[in-house]
CSV table of C-alpha atoms in Angstrom, one decimal:
chain,number,residue,atom,x,y,z
A,329,TYR,CA,0.0,0.0,0.0
A,330,ALA,CA,1.0,3.7,-0.2
A,331,LEU,CA,0.0,6.6,1.9
A,332,GLN,CA,-0.3,10.1,0.5
A,333,GLY,CA,0.9,11.7,3.7
A,334,SER,CA,-2.1,13.4,5.2
A,335,ARG,CA,-5.0,12.0,7.3
A,336,TRP,CA,-7.9,13.4,9.3
A,337,ARG,CA,-7.2,14.3,12.9
A,338,VAL,CA,-10.7,13.1,13.9
A,339,LYS,CA,-12.3,9.7,13.4
A,340,ASN,CA,-16.0,10.7,13.4
A,341,LEU,CA,-16.3,12.1,9.9
A,342,THR,CA,-19.4,13.6,8.1
A,343,TYR,CA,-20.3,13.5,4.5
A,344,LYS,CA,-23.0,14.7,2.1
A,345,ILE,CA,-24.0,13.9,-1.5
A,346,SER,CA,-24.5,17.3,-3.0
A,347,LYS,CA,-25.1,16.1,-6.6
A,348,TYR,CA,-26.6,12.7,-7.3
A,349,PRO,CA,-26.2,10.5,-10.4
A,350,LYS,CA,-28.9,10.9,-13.0
A,351,ARG,CA,-29.7,7.2,-13.5
A,352,LEU,CA,-30.0,5.9,-10.0
A,353,LYS,CA,-32.6,6.4,-7.2
A,354,ARG,CA,-31.4,8.6,-4.5
A,355,ASN,CA,-32.1,6.3,-1.6
A,356,ASP,CA,-30.3,3.5,-3.4
A,357,VAL,CA,-27.3,5.8,-3.9
A,358,ASP,CA,-27.5,6.8,-0.2
A,359,ALA,CA,-27.4,3.1,0.8
A,360,GLU,CA,-24.5,2.2,-1.5
A,361,ILE,CA,-22.4,5.2,-0.4
A,362,ALA,CA,-23.1,4.3,3.3
A,363,ARG,CA,-22.0,0.7,2.5
A,364,ALA,CA,-18.9,2.0,0.8
A,365,PHE,CA,-17.9,4.1,3.8
A,366,ALA,CA,-18.7,1.1,6.1
A,367,VAL,CA,-15.9,-0.8,4.4
A,368,TRP,CA,-13.4,1.5,6.2
A,369,SER,CA,-15.2,1.3,9.5
A,370,GLU,CA,-14.9,-2.5,9.8
A,371,ASP,CA,-11.3,-2.5,10.9
A,372,THR,CA,-10.9,0.9,12.5
A,373,ASP,CA,-12.8,3.3,14.8
A,374,LEU,CA,-13.7,5.5,11.9
A,375,THR,CA,-17.4,6.4,11.7
A,376,PHE,CA,-19.2,8.2,8.9
A,377,THR,CA,-22.4,10.2,9.4
A,378,ARG,CA,-24.4,11.4,6.4
A,379,LYS,CA,-25.7,15.0,6.6
A,380,THR,CA,-28.0,16.6,4.1
A,381,SER,CA,-26.7,20.1,4.4
A,382,GLY,CA,-24.1,22.3,6.0
A,383,PRO,CA,-20.4,21.8,6.3
A,384,VAL,CA,-19.0,18.3,6.2
A,385,HIS,CA,-15.6,16.6,5.9
A,386,ILE,CA,-16.3,14.8,2.6
A,387,GLU,CA,-18.5,16.2,-0.1
A,388,ILE,CA,-19.6,13.8,-2.9
A,389,LYS,CA,-20.7,14.8,-6.4
A,390,PHE,CA,-21.6,13.1,-9.6
A,391,VAL,CA,-20.6,15.4,-12.4
A,392,GLU,CA,-19.5,15.2,-16.1
A,393,SER,CA,-16.5,16.5,-18.1
A,394,GLU,CA,-15.1,19.8,-16.7
A,395,HIS,CA,-16.5,20.4,-13.2
A,396,GLY,CA,-14.5,23.1,-11.7
A,397,ASP,CA,-11.4,21.4,-10.2
A,398,GLY,CA,-9.3,21.5,-13.3
A,399,ASP,CA,-9.5,17.7,-13.7
A,400,ALA,CA,-12.1,17.2,-16.4
A,401,PHE,CA,-13.7,13.8,-16.7
A,402,ASP,CA,-13.5,12.0,-20.0
A,403,GLY,CA,-16.8,10.4,-20.8
A,404,GLN,CA,-17.7,6.7,-20.4
A,405,GLY,CA,-14.7,4.5,-19.6
A,406,GLY,CA,-11.3,5.8,-18.9
A,407,THR,CA,-11.3,7.8,-15.7
A,408,LEU,CA,-14.3,6.7,-13.5
A,409,ALA,CA,-13.9,9.0,-10.5
A,410,HIS,CA,-11.3,10.8,-8.5
A,411,ALA,CA,-10.9,12.1,-4.9
A,412,PHE,CA,-8.9,14.6,-2.9
A,413,PHE,CA,-6.7,13.5,-0.1
A,414,PRO,CA,-7.5,14.9,3.4
A,415,VAL,CA,-5.0,17.8,3.2
A,416,PHE,CA,-6.7,18.8,-0.1
A,417,GLY,CA,-10.2,18.6,1.3
A,418,GLY,CA,-11.2,14.9,1.0
A,419,ASP,CA,-14.0,15.4,-1.6
A,420,ALA,CA,-14.9,12.7,-4.1
A,421,HIS,CA,-16.1,13.2,-7.6
A,422,PHE,CA,-17.7,10.5,-9.8
A,423,ASP,CA,-18.0,10.8,-13.6
A,424,ASP,CA,-21.7,10.7,-14.3
A,425,ALA,CA,-21.1,9.8,-17.9
A,426,GLU,CA,-20.5,6.3,-16.5
A,427,LEU,CA,-23.3,3.8,-16.3
A,428,TRP,CA,-23.3,3.4,-12.4
A,429,THR,CA,-25.0,0.2,-11.3
A,430,ILE,CA,-25.8,-1.5,-8.0
A,431,GLY,CA,-25.4,-5.3,-7.4
A,432,SER,CA,-25.1,-6.0,-11.2
A,433,PRO,CA,-22.3,-7.1,-13.5
A,434,ARG,CA,-23.5,-4.4,-16.0
A,435,GLY,CA,-22.0,-1.0,-16.1
A,436,THR,CA,-19.7,0.2,-13.3
A,437,ASN,CA,-20.3,-0.9,-9.8
A,438,LEU,CA,-21.0,2.2,-7.6
A,439,PHE,CA,-20.1,0.5,-4.3
A,440,GLN,CA,-16.7,-0.7,-5.4
A,441,VAL,CA,-15.6,2.5,-7.0
A,442,ALA,CA,-16.9,4.6,-4.1
A,443,ALA,CA,-15.1,2.5,-1.5
A,444,HIS,CA,-11.9,3.0,-3.5
A,445,GLU,CA,-12.3,6.8,-3.8
A,446,PHE,CA,-13.1,7.1,0.0
A,447,GLY,CA,-9.8,5.4,0.6
A,448,HIS,CA,-8.2,8.4,-1.1
A,449,SER,CA,-10.5,10.8,0.9
A,450,LEU,CA,-9.0,9.1,4.1
A,451,GLY,CA,-5.4,9.4,2.9
A,452,LEU,CA,-4.6,6.3,1.0
A,453,SER,CA,-2.8,6.4,-2.3
A,454,HIS,CA,-2.8,3.6,-4.9
A,455,SER,CA,-1.5,0.2,-4.1
A,456,ASP,CA,0.5,-2.0,-6.5
A,457,GLN,CA,-1.3,-5.1,-5.1
A,458,SER,CA,-3.6,-5.9,-7.9
A,459,SER,CA,-6.0,-7.7,-5.4
A,460,ALA,CA,-6.2,-4.6,-3.2
A,461,LEU,CA,-9.3,-2.3,-3.3
A,462,MET,CA,-6.8,0.6,-3.6
A,463,ALA,CA,-5.3,-0.8,-6.9
A,464,PRO,CA,-6.1,1.9,-9.5
A,465,PHE,CA,-7.8,-0.3,-12.1
A,466,TYR,CA,-11.5,-1.2,-12.0
A,467,ARG,CA,-11.7,-5.0,-11.8
A,468,GLY,CA,-15.4,-5.5,-12.8
A,469,PHE,CA,-18.3,-6.4,-10.5
A,470,GLU,CA,-17.4,-8.5,-7.5
A,471,PRO,CA,-20.6,-10.0,-5.9
A,472,VAL,CA,-18.8,-10.9,-2.7
A,473,PHE,CA,-16.6,-8.0,-1.6
A,474,LYS,CA,-13.7,-8.5,0.8
A,475,LEU,CA,-11.2,-5.9,1.8
A,476,ASP,CA,-7.7,-7.1,1.1
A,477,GLU,CA,-5.2,-7.4,4.0
A,478,ASP,CA,-3.1,-4.7,2.1
A,479,ASP,CA,-6.0,-2.2,2.4
A,480,LYS,CA,-6.6,-3.1,6.1
A,481,ALA,CA,-3.0,-2.6,6.9
A,482,ALA,CA,-3.0,0.7,5.1
A,483,ILE,CA,-6.1,2.2,6.8
A,484,GLN,CA,-5.0,0.9,10.2
A,485,SER,CA,-1.6,2.5,9.8
A,486,LEU,CA,-3.4,5.9,9.6
A,487,TYR,CA,-6.3,5.4,12.0
A,488,GLY,CA,-5.3,2.4,14.2
A,489,ARG,CA,-7.2,-0.9,14.7
A,490,LYS,CA,-10.8,-1.1,15.8
A,491,THR,CA,-11.2,-0.8,19.6
A,492,SER,CA,-14.7,0.6,20.1
A,493,GLN,CA,-17.8,-1.3,20.5
A,494,LEU,CA,-19.6,-1.6,17.2
A,495,THR,CA,-21.1,1.8,16.6
A,496,PRO,CA,-22.9,1.3,13.3
A,497,THR,CA,-22.0,4.2,10.9
A,498,ASN,CA,-25.0,6.4,9.9
A,499,ALA,CA,-27.0,4.9,12.8
A,500,PHE,CA,-27.5,8.4,14.2
A,501,PRO,CA,-29.8,11.1,12.9
A,502,PRO,CA,-27.9,13.2,10.3
A,503,THR,CA,-26.6,15.7,12.8
A,504,THR,CA,-23.1,16.2,14.2
A,505,HIS,CA,-24.4,16.2,17.8
A,506,ARG,CA,-24.2,12.5,18.4
A,507,PRO,CA,-25.4,11.3,21.8
A,508,SER,CA,-22.2,10.8,23.8
A,509,TYR,CA,-23.0,7.2,24.8
A,510,THR,CA,-21.3,4.0,24.2
A,511,PRO,CA,-23.5,0.9,23.8
A,512,PRO,CA,-23.5,-1.3,26.9
A,513,LYS,CA,-20.6,-3.7,26.9
A,514,VAL,CA,-21.8,-7.2,26.8
A,515,PRO,CA,-19.3,-9.0,28.9
A,516,LEU,CA,-17.4,-11.6,26.9
A,517,ASP,CA,-18.6,-14.9,28.2
A,518,ASP,CA,-17.7,-18.4,27.2
A,519,SER,CA,-21.2,-19.8,27.5
A,520,ILE,CA,-21.0,-20.5,23.8
A,521,CYS,CA,-18.4,-23.2,24.7
A,522,LYS,CA,-20.8,-24.8,27.2
A,523,ASP,CA,-23.7,-24.6,24.9
A,524,SER,CA,-22.6,-24.3,21.3
A,525,LYS,CA,-26.0,-24.7,19.7
A,526,ILE,CA,-26.7,-21.6,17.6
A,527,ASP,CA,-29.7,-20.0,16.0
A,528,THR,CA,-28.1,-19.1,12.7
A,529,LEU,CA,-24.8,-18.3,10.9
A,530,PHE,CA,-24.3,-16.1,7.9
A,531,ASN,CA,-21.7,-14.1,6.0
A,532,SER,CA,-21.9,-10.3,5.7
A,533,PRO,CA,-21.5,-8.7,2.3
A,534,THR,CA,-17.9,-7.9,3.2
A,535,GLY,CA,-17.2,-11.5,3.9
A,536,GLU,CA,-17.3,-11.5,7.7
A,537,THR,CA,-19.0,-14.5,9.4
A,538,TYR,CA,-21.4,-14.0,12.2
A,539,ALA,CA,-23.1,-16.5,14.6
A,540,PHE,CA,-26.4,-15.5,16.2
A,541,LYS,CA,-27.6,-17.0,19.6
A,542,GLY,CA,-30.5,-15.5,21.5
A,543,ASP,CA,-30.1,-11.7,21.6
A,544,LYS,CA,-26.3,-11.8,21.0
A,545,TYR,CA,-24.0,-12.3,18.1
A,546,TYR,CA,-20.4,-13.5,17.6
A,547,LYS,CA,-18.0,-12.3,14.9
A,548,LEU,CA,-15.9,-15.3,13.9
A,549,THR,CA,-12.2,-15.3,12.9
A,550,THR,CA,-10.8,-18.1,10.8
A,551,ASP,CA,-10.7,-20.4,13.8
A,552,SER,CA,-12.5,-18.8,16.8
A,553,VAL,CA,-14.5,-15.8,18.0
A,554,GLU,CA,-13.1,-12.3,17.7
A,555,ASP,CA,-12.1,-10.5,20.8
A,556,GLY,CA,-14.8,-8.4,22.4
A,557,TYR,CA,-17.7,-10.7,21.4
A,558,PRO,CA,-20.6,-11.5,22.0
A,559,LYS,CA,-22.3,-8.2,21.4
A,560,LEU,CA,-26.0,-7.4,21.3
A,561,ILE,CA,-27.7,-8.0,17.9
A,562,SER,CA,-29.8,-4.8,18.5
A,563,LYS,CA,-26.5,-2.9,18.5
A,564,GLY,CA,-25.1,-4.6,15.4
A,565,TRP,CA,-28.2,-4.5,13.3
A,566,PRO,CA,-30.5,-1.7,14.7
A,567,GLY,CA,-34.1,-2.8,14.5
A,568,LEU,CA,-33.4,-6.5,14.3
A,569,PRO,CA,-34.8,-8.7,17.1
A,570,GLY,CA,-33.0,-11.7,18.8
A,571,ASN,CA,-33.8,-15.4,18.5
A,572,ILE,CA,-33.5,-15.3,14.7
A,573,ASP,CA,-34.4,-18.5,12.9
A,574,ALA,CA,-32.4,-18.2,9.7
A,575,ALA,CA,-30.3,-15.7,7.7
A,576,PHE,CA,-28.3,-15.4,4.4
A,577,THR,CA,-26.6,-12.8,2.3
A,578,TYR,CA,-27.6,-12.8,-1.3
A,579,LYS,CA,-25.5,-11.8,-4.4
A,580,ASN,CA,-27.3,-8.4,-4.4
A,581,GLY,CA,-25.2,-7.7,-1.3
A,582,LYS,CA,-28.3,-7.7,1.0
A,583,THR,CA,-28.7,-9.8,4.1
A,584,TYR,CA,-32.1,-11.4,4.9
A,585,PHE,CA,-33.1,-12.4,8.4
A,586,PHE,CA,-36.1,-14.7,9.2
A,587,LYS,CA,-38.0,-15.1,12.4
A,588,GLY,CA,-41.5,-16.7,12.9
A,589,THR,CA,-43.7,-15.5,10.0
A,590,GLN,CA,-41.6,-12.4,9.3
A,591,TYR,CA,-38.4,-11.4,7.6
A,592,TRP,CA,-36.0,-8.3,7.5
A,593,ARG,CA,-33.7,-7.0,4.7
A,594,TYR,CA,-30.5,-5.2,5.6
A,595,GLN,CA,-27.8,-3.4,3.5
A,596,GLY,CA,-24.8,-4.1,5.6
A,597,THR,CA,-25.9,-3.2,9.1
A,598,GLN,CA,-28.7,-0.9,8.1
A,599,MET,CA,-32.3,-1.9,7.6
A,600,ASP,CA,-33.0,-1.6,3.9
A,601,GLY,CA,-36.6,-0.2,3.9
A,602,ALA,CA,-39.7,-0.8,5.9
A,603,TYR,CA,-39.4,-4.1,7.7
A,604,PRO,CA,-40.4,-6.6,9.0
A,605,LYS,CA,-42.5,-8.0,6.2
A,606,GLU,CA,-44.4,-11.3,6.0
A,607,ILE,CA,-42.3,-14.2,4.6
A,608,SER,CA,-45.4,-15.2,2.5
A,609,GLU,CA,-45.2,-11.7,0.9
A,610,GLY,CA,-41.5,-11.6,-0.1
A,611,PHE,CA,-40.8,-15.4,-0.4
A,612,THR,CA,-43.9,-16.9,-1.9
A,613,GLY,CA,-43.9,-20.7,-1.4
A,614,ILE,CA,-41.6,-20.7,1.6
A,615,PRO,CA,-43.1,-21.7,5.0
A,616,ASP,CA,-42.9,-19.8,8.3
A,617,HIS,CA,-40.8,-20.7,11.4
A,618,LEU,CA,-37.8,-21.9,9.4
A,619,ASP,CA,-34.9,-23.9,10.7
A,620,ALA,CA,-32.2,-22.7,8.4
A,621,ALA,CA,-31.5,-20.9,5.1
A,622,MET,CA,-28.4,-20.5,2.8
A,623,VAL,CA,-27.3,-19.6,-0.7
A,624,TRP,CA,-25.8,-22.9,-2.0
A,625,GLY,CA,-22.4,-22.5,-3.8
A,626,GLY,CA,-23.4,-25.2,-6.2
A,627,ASN,CA,-25.9,-23.1,-8.1
A,628,GLY,CA,-26.2,-19.8,-6.3
A,629,LYS,CA,-29.9,-20.5,-5.5
A,630,ILE,CA,-31.5,-20.0,-2.1
A,631,TYR,CA,-32.3,-23.0,0.0
A,632,PHE,CA,-34.7,-23.1,3.0
A,633,PHE,CA,-34.9,-25.9,5.5
A,634,LYS,CA,-37.6,-26.9,8.0
A,635,GLY,CA,-38.2,-30.1,9.8
A,636,SER,CA,-37.4,-33.0,7.4
A,637,LYS,CA,-38.0,-30.9,4.2
A,638,PHE,CA,-36.2,-28.2,2.1
A,639,TRP,CA,-37.3,-25.7,-0.6
A,640,ARG,CA,-35.3,-24.1,-3.4
A,641,PHE,CA,-36.1,-20.4,-4.1
A,642,ASP,CA,-34.9,-18.8,-7.3
A,643,PRO,CA,-35.9,-15.0,-7.3
A,644,SER,CA,-35.3,-14.9,-11.1
A,645,LYS,CA,-38.0,-17.6,-11.8
A,646,ARG,CA,-41.8,-17.4,-11.8
A,647,PRO,CA,-42.9,-19.1,-9.6
A,648,PRO,CA,-39.7,-18.8,-7.5
A,649,VAL,CA,-40.4,-22.2,-5.9
A,650,LYS,CA,-41.2,-25.1,-8.3
A,651,ALA,CA,-44.2,-27.3,-7.6
A,652,THR,CA,-41.8,-30.2,-7.1
A,653,TYR,CA,-40.8,-28.7,-3.7
A,654,PRO,CA,-40.6,-29.4,-0.8
A,655,LYS,CA,-38.2,-32.3,-1.0
A,656,PRO,CA,-36.8,-34.5,1.8
A,657,ILE,CA,-33.6,-33.3,3.4
A,658,SER,CA,-32.4,-36.9,3.1
A,659,ASN,CA,-31.5,-36.0,-0.5
A,660,TRP,CA,-28.5,-34.2,1.1
A,661,GLU,CA,-26.9,-37.5,1.9
A,662,GLY,CA,-25.8,-37.6,5.6
A,663,VAL,CA,-27.4,-34.3,6.6
A,664,PRO,CA,-29.9,-34.6,9.5
A,665,ASN,CA,-33.5,-33.2,9.8
A,666,ASN,CA,-34.4,-30.4,12.1
A,667,LEU,CA,-31.3,-28.3,11.4
A,668,ASP,CA,-30.3,-25.2,13.3
A,669,ALA,CA,-28.3,-23.4,10.6
A,670,ALA,CA,-26.8,-23.8,7.1
A,671,LEU,CA,-23.9,-21.7,5.7
A,672,ARG,CA,-21.9,-21.4,2.5
A,673,TYR,CA,-18.6,-20.4,4.2
A,674,THR,CA,-16.0,-18.1,2.7
A,675,ASN,CA,-13.8,-21.2,2.0
A,676,GLY,CA,-16.4,-22.3,-0.5
A,677,TYR,CA,-17.7,-25.3,1.5
A,678,THR,CA,-21.3,-25.8,2.6
A,679,TYR,CA,-21.9,-26.4,6.3
A,680,PHE,CA,-24.9,-27.7,8.3
A,681,PHE,CA,-25.3,-27.2,12.0
A,682,LYS,CA,-27.5,-29.1,14.5
A,683,GLY,CA,-27.2,-29.0,18.3
A,684,ASP,CA,-23.6,-28.8,19.3
A,685,LYS,CA,-22.3,-30.5,16.1
A,686,TYR,CA,-21.8,-29.5,12.4
A,687,TYR,CA,-21.4,-31.3,9.1
A,688,ARG,CA,-19.2,-30.2,6.1
A,689,PHE,CA,-20.9,-31.0,2.8
A,690,HIS,CA,-19.1,-32.1,-0.3
A,691,ASP,CA,-21.0,-30.2,-3.1
A,692,ALA,CA,-19.6,-32.3,-5.9
A,693,ARG,CA,-20.4,-35.7,-4.3
A,694,PHE,CA,-23.6,-34.2,-2.9
A,695,ALA,CA,-22.9,-35.9,0.4
A,696,VAL,CA,-21.5,-35.1,3.8
A,697,ASP,CA,-17.7,-34.9,3.5
A,698,THR,CA,-15.5,-37.7,4.7
A,699,ALA,CA,-12.4,-36.5,6.6
A,700,THR,CA,-10.5,-37.2,9.9
A,701,PRO,CA,-11.9,-36.5,12.4
A,702,ALA,CA,-15.2,-37.6,10.8
A,703,PHE,CA,-18.3,-35.5,10.6
A,704,PRO,CA,-20.3,-34.5,12.5
A,705,ARG,CA,-17.7,-32.6,14.5
A,706,PRO,CA,-18.1,-30.5,17.7
A,707,THR,CA,-18.9,-26.9,16.7
A,708,ALA,CA,-17.4,-25.5,19.9
A,709,HIS,CA,-13.9,-26.6,19.1
A,710,TRP,CA,-13.8,-25.9,15.3
A,711,TRP,CA,-15.9,-22.8,15.0
A,712,PHE,CA,-15.6,-21.0,18.3
A,713,GLY,CA,-12.1,-22.0,19.2
A,714,CYS,CA,-13.2,-23.3,22.6
A,715,LYS,CA,-10.3,-24.8,24.5
A,716,ASN,CA,-10.7,-28.1,26.5
A,717,THR,CA,-13.6,-29.3,24.3
A,718,PRO,CA,-13.2,-32.4,22.2
A,719,SER,CA,-12.3,-32.0,18.5
A,720,SER,CA,-14.2,-35.1,17.5
A,721,THR,CA,-17.5,-36.8,18.3
A,722,VAL,CA,-16.2,-40.4,17.9
A,723,GLY,CA,-17.7,-42.5,20.7
A,724,ASP,CA,-20.5,-40.0,21.2
A,725,HIS,CA,-23.5,-42.1,21.6
A,726,GLN,CA,-26.2,-39.6,20.9
B,963,ALA,CA,-22.3,9.5,-23.4
B,964,ALA,CA,-18.9,10.3,-25.0
B,965,GLN,CA,-16.6,7.4,-24.8
B,966,SER,CA,-13.1,8.0,-23.6
B,967,ALA,CA,-10.6,7.1,-26.3
B,968,PRO,CA,-8.4,4.0,-25.7
B,969,VAL,CA,-4.7,4.7,-25.4
B,970,SER,CA,-3.5,3.8,-28.9
B,971,SER,CA,-0.5,6.1,-29.6
B,972,THR,CA,2.6,7.4,-28.1
B,973,THR,CA,1.1,10.8,-27.6
B,974,LYS,CA,-1.9,9.4,-25.7
B,975,ALA,CA,0.4,7.2,-23.7
B,976,GLU,CA,2.5,10.3,-22.9
B,977,ILE,CA,-0.6,12.1,-21.7
B,978,TYR,CA,-1.7,9.1,-19.6
B,979,LEU,CA,1.7,8.7,-18.0
B,980,SER,CA,1.8,12.4,-17.1
B,981,GLN,CA,-1.8,12.3,-15.8
B,982,PHE,CA,-1.0,9.5,-13.4
B,983,GLY,CA,2.3,10.8,-12.2
B,984,TYR,CA,4.9,8.9,-14.2
B,985,LEU,CA,6.0,11.9,-16.3
B,986,PRO,CA,6.1,15.6,-15.4
B,987,ALA,CA,2.8,17.5,-15.7
B,988,SER,CA,4.2,19.4,-18.7
B,989,ALA,CA,3.9,16.3,-20.9
B,990,ARG,CA,0.2,16.5,-20.4
B,991,ASN,CA,-0.3,19.5,-22.6
B,992,PRO,CA,-0.6,18.2,-26.1
B,993,GLU,CA,-0.1,21.8,-27.4
B,994,ASN,CA,3.5,22.2,-26.3
B,995,SER,CA,6.0,19.9,-28.0
B,996,GLY,CA,7.8,19.3,-24.8
B,997,LEU,CA,10.5,16.8,-25.8
B,998,GLN,CA,11.1,13.9,-23.4
B,999,ASP,CA,14.6,12.5,-23.3
B,1000,LYS,CA,14.7,8.8,-24.0
B,1001,ARG,CA,15.8,7.8,-20.5
B,1002,THR,CA,12.9,9.7,-18.9
B,1003,TRP,CA,10.4,8.1,-21.3
B,1004,VAL,CA,11.7,4.6,-20.8
B,1005,ASN,CA,11.8,5.0,-17.0
B,1006,ALA,CA,8.2,6.3,-17.0
B,1007,ILE,CA,7.0,3.2,-19.0
B,1008,GLN,CA,9.0,0.9,-16.8
B,1009,GLU,CA,7.6,2.5,-13.6
B,1010,PHE,CA,4.0,2.1,-14.9
B,1011,GLN,CA,4.7,-1.5,-16.0
B,1012,SER,CA,6.1,-2.4,-12.6
B,1013,PHE,CA,3.2,-0.7,-10.8
B,1014,ALA,CA,0.6,-2.5,-12.9
B,1015,GLY,CA,2.3,-5.9,-12.6
B,1016,LEU,CA,3.3,-6.1,-16.3
B,1017,ASN,CA,6.5,-7.4,-17.8
B,1018,ILE,CA,9.0,-4.5,-17.4
B,1019,THR,CA,10.2,-4.0,-21.0
B,1020,GLY,CA,10.4,-0.2,-21.2
B,1021,GLU,CA,8.6,-0.5,-24.5
B,1022,LEU,CA,5.2,0.9,-25.2
B,1023,ASP,CA,4.0,-2.6,-26.2
B,1024,GLU,CA,0.4,-3.7,-26.8
B,1025,GLU,CA,0.0,-5.2,-23.4
B,1026,THR,CA,0.9,-1.9,-21.8
B,1027,MET,CA,-1.4,0.2,-24.0
B,1028,LYS,CA,-4.2,-2.3,-23.3
B,1029,LEU,CA,-3.9,-1.8,-19.6
B,1030,MET,CA,-3.7,2.0,-20.1
B,1031,SER,CA,-7.1,1.8,-21.7
B,1032,LEU,CA,-8.8,0.0,-18.8
B,1033,PRO,CA,-11.3,2.0,-16.7
B,1034,ARG,CA,-9.6,3.3,-13.6
B,1035,CYS,CA,-9.5,5.8,-10.8
B,1036,GLY,CA,-8.4,9.3,-11.8
B,1037,VAL,CA,-6.1,9.8,-8.9
B,1038,ARG,CA,-2.3,9.7,-9.7
B,1039,ASP,CA,-0.5,6.5,-9.0
B,1040,ARG,CA,2.6,8.4,-7.9
B,1041,VAL,CA,1.8,11.1,-5.5
B,1042,GLY,CA,4.0,13.8,-4.1
B,1043,THR,CA,5.5,14.5,-7.5
B,1044,GLY,CA,4.4,17.7,-9.2
B,1045,ASP,CA,1.2,19.6,-8.5
B,1046,GLY,CA,-0.5,16.7,-6.7
B,1047,ARG,CA,-4.3,16.9,-6.5
B,1048,SER,CA,-5.0,20.4,-5.0
B,1049,LYS,CA,-8.1,22.3,-4.5
B,1050,ARG,CA,-7.2,26.0,-5.6
């Protein structure tokens, strides 16, 4: 990575969009811009609050050709956007001759370009790591976005690692007088090691993995729970209740949560409209009181599980659930009925969770994977990094 | 919308390299016939090729011009040289 040499002296930054793109809906742009800023909050204490008027740190504009800063845009293609480093004001300009899109391989993805430009607004220069967000070239639409270690190291070298409790960015009304409160610390407890049955597991759009249990959630690392967890679900996803039945993140970057007869849609950690809605309204053909849900890596479709049955939901089809469903879960060879959770993990494997155990599924063989130690394995050991818990269930008579 | 022209000539490459900090800003003005000495020109191309992960030939080859035509961010790759990006 490379740093320009300046940074903001404060970490709670404000921004406003003073000129919107002509082809997108304003609230969609607001959500994408917030999501792009949130990329830089994940690993630092930076917070970003949107204002609709008055002085802000970062002003955002969608403009064409010459637009007053002496650096004219060049029409579709070529230069997509540019931004000023903090010492030069931090503003970000986007070429509105581009076909800006959201969650689609068409055109130019607004979220990815905006997250890159805000890296400049925060003091990052271009990186020569082609996998880094701060590489100068647009790489095309990436449905599952994950900040590269190079980018994390860069932003943390300017603003330090994340220390605060999760303070969702843009969670406050758009004023600069934020209530001086810190969310109640939920004491880290190791109860998850004593009782590792979970309500659901899902990946965030930025590739983080979260486990929900009751009114708390755990952010997982590659082999355990991140320091400082569990935290309250209501703090991480304002407006979302506890005791969630199922959750998944779809390729549109939105995360769907299910409980009882209702569901919620989130863009990152912000509710994405007026929720909850009835499952029957948004997911016709899918039952209530689900056990588990996931997007299967084998075909990118959404699968719902309840009792001994499963349903396949394809939003691009009419009807989204074929009449041949539900089908028996026994089709997934070796996977038990009455699941707690299902997850397509960032390593590409599909996992099923039930009670204190989990199963790794071999998508090609369409059967539970064979490995040593065999599946099912204890969740506590392998997912939550619990010490003095067995790493295998061999000899377990349940 | 107008399409930005791909980099297909030495002149366009010179403007590109100057725009993104590999050549002095003067090269960006197509009106003046600012001469570049050979060494500066080759260095600039090598720097860009190294940054972009291309084979470092110092030649303005097809691979290099293809990469120069990709959509990208307008901020300079090499900052701190020349006028930087300043709000006047």
